[in-house]
Short mmCIF file of C-alpha atoms in Angstrom, two decimals:
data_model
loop_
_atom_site.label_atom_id
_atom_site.label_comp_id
_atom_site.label_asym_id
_atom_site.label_seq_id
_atom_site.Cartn_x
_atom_site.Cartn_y
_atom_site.Cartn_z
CA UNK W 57 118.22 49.18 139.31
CA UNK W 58 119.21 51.59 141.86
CA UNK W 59 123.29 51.82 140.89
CA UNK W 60 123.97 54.24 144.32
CA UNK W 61 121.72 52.20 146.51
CA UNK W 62 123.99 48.76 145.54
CA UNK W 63 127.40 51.02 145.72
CA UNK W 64 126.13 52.01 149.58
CA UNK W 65 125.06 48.43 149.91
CA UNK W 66 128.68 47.10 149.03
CA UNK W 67 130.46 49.81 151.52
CA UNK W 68 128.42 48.30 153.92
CA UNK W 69 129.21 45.22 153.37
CA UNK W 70 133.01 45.91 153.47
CA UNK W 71 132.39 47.63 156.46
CA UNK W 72 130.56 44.46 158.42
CA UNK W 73 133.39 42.07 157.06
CA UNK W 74 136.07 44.25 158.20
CA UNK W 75 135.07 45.00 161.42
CA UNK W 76 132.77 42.38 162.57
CA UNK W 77 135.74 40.07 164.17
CA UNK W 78 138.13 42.88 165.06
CA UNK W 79 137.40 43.87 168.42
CA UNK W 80 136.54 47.34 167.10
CA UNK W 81 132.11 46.89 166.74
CA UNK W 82 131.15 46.03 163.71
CA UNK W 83 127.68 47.63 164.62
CA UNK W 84 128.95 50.77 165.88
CA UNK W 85 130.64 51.30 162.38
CA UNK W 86 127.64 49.78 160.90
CA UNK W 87 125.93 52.83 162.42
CA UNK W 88 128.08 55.68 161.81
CA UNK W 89 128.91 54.46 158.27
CA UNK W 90 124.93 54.42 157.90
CA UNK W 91 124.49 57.71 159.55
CA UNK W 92 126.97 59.14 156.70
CA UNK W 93 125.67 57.20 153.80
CA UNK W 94 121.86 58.11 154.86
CA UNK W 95 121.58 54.72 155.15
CA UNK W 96 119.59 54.48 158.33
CA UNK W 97 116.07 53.73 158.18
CA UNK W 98 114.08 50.82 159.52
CA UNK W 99 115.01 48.78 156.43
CA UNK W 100 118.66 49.36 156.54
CA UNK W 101 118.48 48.41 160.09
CA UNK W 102 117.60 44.67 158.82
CA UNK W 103 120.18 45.03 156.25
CA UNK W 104 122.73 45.89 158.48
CA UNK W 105 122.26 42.52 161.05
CA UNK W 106 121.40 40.11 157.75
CA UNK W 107 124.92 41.00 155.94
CA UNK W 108 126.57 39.03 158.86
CA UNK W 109 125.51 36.07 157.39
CA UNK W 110 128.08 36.56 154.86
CA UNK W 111 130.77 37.39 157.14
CA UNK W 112 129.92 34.20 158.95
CA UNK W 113 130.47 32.33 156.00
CA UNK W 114 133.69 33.33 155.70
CA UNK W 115 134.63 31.60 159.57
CA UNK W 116 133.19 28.76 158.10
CA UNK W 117 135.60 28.38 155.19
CA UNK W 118 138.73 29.38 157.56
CA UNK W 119 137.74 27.00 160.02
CA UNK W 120 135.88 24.47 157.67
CA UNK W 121 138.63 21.60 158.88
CA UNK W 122 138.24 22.04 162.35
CA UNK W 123 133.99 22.24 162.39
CA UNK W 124 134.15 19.29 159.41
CA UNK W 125 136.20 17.26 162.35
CA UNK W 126 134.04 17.66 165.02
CA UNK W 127 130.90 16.79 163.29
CA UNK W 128 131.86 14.04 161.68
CA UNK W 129 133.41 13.07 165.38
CA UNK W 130 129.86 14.01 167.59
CA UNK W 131 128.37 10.31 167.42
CA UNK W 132 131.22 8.71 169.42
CA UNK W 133 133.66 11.28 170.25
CA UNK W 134 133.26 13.06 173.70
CA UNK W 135 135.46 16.06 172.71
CA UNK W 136 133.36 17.24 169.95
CA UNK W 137 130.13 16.75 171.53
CA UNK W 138 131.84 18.98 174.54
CA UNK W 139 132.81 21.78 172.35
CA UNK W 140 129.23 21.66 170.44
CA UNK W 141 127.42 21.79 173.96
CA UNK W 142 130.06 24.51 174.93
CA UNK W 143 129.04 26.56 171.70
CA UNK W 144 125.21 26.23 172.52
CA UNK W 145 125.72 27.24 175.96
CA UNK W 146 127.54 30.45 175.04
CA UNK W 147 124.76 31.02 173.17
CA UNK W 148 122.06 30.65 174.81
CA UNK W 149 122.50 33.75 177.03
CA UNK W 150 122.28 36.15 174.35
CA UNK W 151 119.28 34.51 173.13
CA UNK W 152 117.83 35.01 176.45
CA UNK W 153 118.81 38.78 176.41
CA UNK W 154 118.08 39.65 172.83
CA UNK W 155 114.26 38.35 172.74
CA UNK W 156 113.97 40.31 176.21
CA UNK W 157 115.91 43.10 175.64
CA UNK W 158 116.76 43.92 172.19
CA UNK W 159 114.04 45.97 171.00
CA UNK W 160 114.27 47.99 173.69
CA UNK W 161 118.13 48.11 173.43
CA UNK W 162 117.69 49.05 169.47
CA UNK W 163 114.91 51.76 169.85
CA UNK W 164 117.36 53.81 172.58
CA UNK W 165 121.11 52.82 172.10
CA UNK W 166 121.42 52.71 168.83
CA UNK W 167 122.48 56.51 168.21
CA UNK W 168 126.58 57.58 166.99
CA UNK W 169 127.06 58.68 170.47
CA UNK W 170 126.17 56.08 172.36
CA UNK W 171 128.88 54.00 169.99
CA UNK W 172 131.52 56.65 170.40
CA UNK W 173 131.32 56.63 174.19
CA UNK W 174 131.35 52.99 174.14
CA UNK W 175 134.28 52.64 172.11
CA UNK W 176 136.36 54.64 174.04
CA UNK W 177 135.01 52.64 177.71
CA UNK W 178 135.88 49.65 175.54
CA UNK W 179 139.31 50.53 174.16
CA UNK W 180 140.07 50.51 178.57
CA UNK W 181 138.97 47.48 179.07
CA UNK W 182 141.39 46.20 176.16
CA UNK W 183 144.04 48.14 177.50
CA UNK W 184 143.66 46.34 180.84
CA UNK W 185 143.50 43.00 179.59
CA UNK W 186 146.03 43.37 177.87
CA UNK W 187 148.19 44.19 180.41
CA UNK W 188 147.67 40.84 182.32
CA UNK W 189 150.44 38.18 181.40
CA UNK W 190 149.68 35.72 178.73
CA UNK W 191 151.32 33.02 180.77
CA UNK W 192 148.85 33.66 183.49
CA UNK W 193 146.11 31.93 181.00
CA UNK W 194 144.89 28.26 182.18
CA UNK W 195 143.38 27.50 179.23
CA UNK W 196 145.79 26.91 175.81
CA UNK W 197 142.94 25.53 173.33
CA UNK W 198 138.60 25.91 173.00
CA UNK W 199 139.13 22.00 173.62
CA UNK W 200 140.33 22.58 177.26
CA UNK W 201 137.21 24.68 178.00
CA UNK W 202 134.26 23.71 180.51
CA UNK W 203 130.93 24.72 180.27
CA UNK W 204 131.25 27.25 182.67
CA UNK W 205 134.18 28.82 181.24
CA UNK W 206 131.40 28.92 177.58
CA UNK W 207 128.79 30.50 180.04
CA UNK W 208 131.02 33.15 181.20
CA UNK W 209 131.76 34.11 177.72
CA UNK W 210 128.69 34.11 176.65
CA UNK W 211 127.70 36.40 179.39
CA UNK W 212 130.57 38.69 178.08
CA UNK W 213 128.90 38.41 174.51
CA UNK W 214 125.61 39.78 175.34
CA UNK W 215 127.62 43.55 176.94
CA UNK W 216 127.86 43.88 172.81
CA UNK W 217 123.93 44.23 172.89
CA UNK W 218 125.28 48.23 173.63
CA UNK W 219 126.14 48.72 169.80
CA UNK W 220 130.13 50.18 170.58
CA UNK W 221 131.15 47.75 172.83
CA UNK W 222 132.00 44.80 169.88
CA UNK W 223 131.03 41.40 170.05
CA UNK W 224 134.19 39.71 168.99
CA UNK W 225 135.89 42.58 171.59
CA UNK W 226 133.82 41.26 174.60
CA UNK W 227 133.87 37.29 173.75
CA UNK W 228 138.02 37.65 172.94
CA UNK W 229 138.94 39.59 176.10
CA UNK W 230 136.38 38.99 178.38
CA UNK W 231 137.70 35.14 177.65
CA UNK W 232 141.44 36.51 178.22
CA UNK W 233 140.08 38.21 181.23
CA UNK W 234 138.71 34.35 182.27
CA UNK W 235 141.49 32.87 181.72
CA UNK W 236 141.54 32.13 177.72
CA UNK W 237 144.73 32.46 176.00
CA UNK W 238 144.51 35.17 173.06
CA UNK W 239 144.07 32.20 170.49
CA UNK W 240 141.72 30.43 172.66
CA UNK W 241 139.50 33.39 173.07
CA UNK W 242 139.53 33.85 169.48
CA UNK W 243 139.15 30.67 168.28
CA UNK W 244 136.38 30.66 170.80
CA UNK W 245 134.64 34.05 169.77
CA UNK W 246 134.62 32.82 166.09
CA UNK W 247 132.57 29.56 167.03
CA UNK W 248 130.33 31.24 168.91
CA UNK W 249 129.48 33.86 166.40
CA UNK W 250 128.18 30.67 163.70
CA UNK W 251 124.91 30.80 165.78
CA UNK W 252 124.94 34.32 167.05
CA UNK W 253 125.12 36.41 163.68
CA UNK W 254 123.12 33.61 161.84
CA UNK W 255 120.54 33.04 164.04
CA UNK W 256 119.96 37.57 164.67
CA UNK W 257 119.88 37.53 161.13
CA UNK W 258 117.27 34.86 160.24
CA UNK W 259 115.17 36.45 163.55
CA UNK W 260 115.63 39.80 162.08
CA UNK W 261 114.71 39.07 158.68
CA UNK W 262 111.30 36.79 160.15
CA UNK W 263 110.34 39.64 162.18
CA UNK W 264 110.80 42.64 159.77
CA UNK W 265 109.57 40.21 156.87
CA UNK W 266 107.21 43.20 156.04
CA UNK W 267 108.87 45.86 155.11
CA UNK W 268 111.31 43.69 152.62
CA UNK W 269 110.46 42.90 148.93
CA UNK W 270 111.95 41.07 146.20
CA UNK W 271 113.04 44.35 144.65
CA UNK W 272 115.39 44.27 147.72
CA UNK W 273 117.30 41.37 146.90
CA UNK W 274 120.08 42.89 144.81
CA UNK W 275 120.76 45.43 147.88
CA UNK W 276 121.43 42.08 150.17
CA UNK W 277 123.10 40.22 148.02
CA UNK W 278 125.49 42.94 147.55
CA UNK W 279 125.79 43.41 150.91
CA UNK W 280 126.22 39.72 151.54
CA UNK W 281 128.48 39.20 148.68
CA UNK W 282 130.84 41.94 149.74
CA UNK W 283 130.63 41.14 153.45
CA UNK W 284 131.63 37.58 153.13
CA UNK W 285 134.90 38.68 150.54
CA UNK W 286 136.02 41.51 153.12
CA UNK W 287 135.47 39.38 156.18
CA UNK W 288 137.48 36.21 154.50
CA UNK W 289 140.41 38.23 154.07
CA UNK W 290 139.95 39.99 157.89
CA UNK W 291 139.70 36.38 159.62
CA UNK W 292 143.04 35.09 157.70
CA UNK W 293 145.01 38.05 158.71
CA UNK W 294 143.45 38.22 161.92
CA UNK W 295 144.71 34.61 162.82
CA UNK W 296 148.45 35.68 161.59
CA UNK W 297 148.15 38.65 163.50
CA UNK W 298 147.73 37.43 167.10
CA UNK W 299 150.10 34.93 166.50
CA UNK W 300 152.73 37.52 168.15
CA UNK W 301 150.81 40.83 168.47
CA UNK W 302 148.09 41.84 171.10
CA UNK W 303 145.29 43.83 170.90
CA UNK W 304 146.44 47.36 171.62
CA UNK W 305 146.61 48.45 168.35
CA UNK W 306 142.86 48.38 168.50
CA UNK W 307 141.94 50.05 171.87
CA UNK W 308 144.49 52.98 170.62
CA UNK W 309 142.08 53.21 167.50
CA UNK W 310 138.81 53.19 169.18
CA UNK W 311 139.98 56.05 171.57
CA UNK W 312 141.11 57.77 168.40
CA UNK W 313 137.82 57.19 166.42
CA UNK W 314 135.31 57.51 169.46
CA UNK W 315 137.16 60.63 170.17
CA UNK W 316 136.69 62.47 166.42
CA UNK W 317 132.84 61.42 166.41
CA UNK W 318 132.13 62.66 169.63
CA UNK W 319 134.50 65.91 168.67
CA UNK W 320 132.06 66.43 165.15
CA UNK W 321 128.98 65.88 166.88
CA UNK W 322 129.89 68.42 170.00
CA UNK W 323 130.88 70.81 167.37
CA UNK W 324 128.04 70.71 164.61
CA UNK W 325 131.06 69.83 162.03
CA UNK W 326 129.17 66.29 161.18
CA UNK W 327 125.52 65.82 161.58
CA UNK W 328 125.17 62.30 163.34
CA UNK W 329 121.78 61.22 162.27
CA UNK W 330 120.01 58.47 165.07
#
């Protein structure tokens, strides 16, 4: 057993579960932190989308009451069936765009400064939202929302097909931006990740199905296992958090960040491997 393969494996993981519902990119870090690690190749690549399983998992168990209550309401309640049909519209656009798209998307954006630029064009668009009244929202709750307010979000959710720009970043303002409230958009974001991160994983694993074995199972389950722990802990303090903060915090830190990778790679100081 490959001890240093399973210790990158685990950083990895804590990396996805820390940063996929922080509107920081999970796959930007994904990539730098690979990039470092020389964890990078086509393999890793599958690894890095099929860890989000676990950090789904994780929104499952937070919000395990609220999805428990509207299945068990769908045959007779009209509520639950409208968030469910909500859900699968915001999805469906970045289904659309990732079977048209995404292999073109991965084979030329995927590179450290592609991320870096687009977490500082990012951290602006935070900024700006944030800088729009919360009062000015029309919608308190994901139960007030129509299913054009879900197809607007979901067309937010597929700008994170740039790795940088951060899928929970573009579903959680881009809803503010529409007219969400911050726990709206949130709540929002989380529900529409369930099908999202587990359906790119179970396409990515199907498609790339070759160059996996079962020698490579204790390298996802590591990654999986430390994913969902990190991300459990991120969602719960997450949910505290924007109980009375905003998101500032985080646009200040993804100037900061894109800022030092695109400073090492201009320099020569880090070598930023594609």
């Amino acid at each position: 057993m490959d001890f240093a393969l399973l210790a990158k494996a685990a950083l990895m993981g804590v990396v996805e579960g820390l940063t996929e519902f922080l509107p920081i990119s999970s796959t930007g870090h994904l990539i730098l932190a690979g990039s470092l690690l020389g964890f990078s190749d086509a393999k890793a690549k599958v690894f890095d989308i099929a860890i989000q399983t676990g950090a789904i998992l994780a929104v499952i168990i937070v919000y395990w009451q609220k999805i428990s209550d509207t299945l068990r309401a769908l045959p007779h309640g009209g509520q639950a069936r409208r968030l469910v049909l909500n859900v699968a519209i915001g999805f469906a656009p970045a289904v659309a765009l990732g079977l048209l798209a995404g292999k073109a998307i991965q084979a030329h954006l995927f590179t450290p400064q592609v991320v870096a630029t687009t977490f500082i064009l990012g951290a602006f668009v935070i900024l700006w939202a944030e800088r729009r009244p919360q009062s000015a929202a029309r919608i308190q709750s994901v139960d007030e929302m129509g299913a054009l307010d879900a197809l607007k979000v979901g067309l937010a959710q597929c700008l994170a097909m740039v790795p940088g720009t951060s899928r929970s970043g573009a579903t959680i303002i881009g809803g503010m931006l529409l007219g969400l409230s911050r726990k709206a958009a949130t709540d929002f974001s989380f529900f529409l990740a369930i099908p999202t991160l587990v359906g790119a994983g179970a396409y990515s694993l199907y498609k790339q199905r070759a160059l996996l074995s079962w020698a490579d199972a204790p390298m996802f389950a590591t990654g999986l296992l430390f994913s969902f722990a990190s991300a459990w802990i991120c969602v719960r303090w997450l949910l505290r958090y924007i109980a009375s903060h905003s998101f500032v915090p985080f646009a200040w830190y993804r100037i900061g960040f894109g800022a030092v990778v695109l400073a090492t790679w201009w320099t020569g100081l880090v070598v930023w491997a594609d």
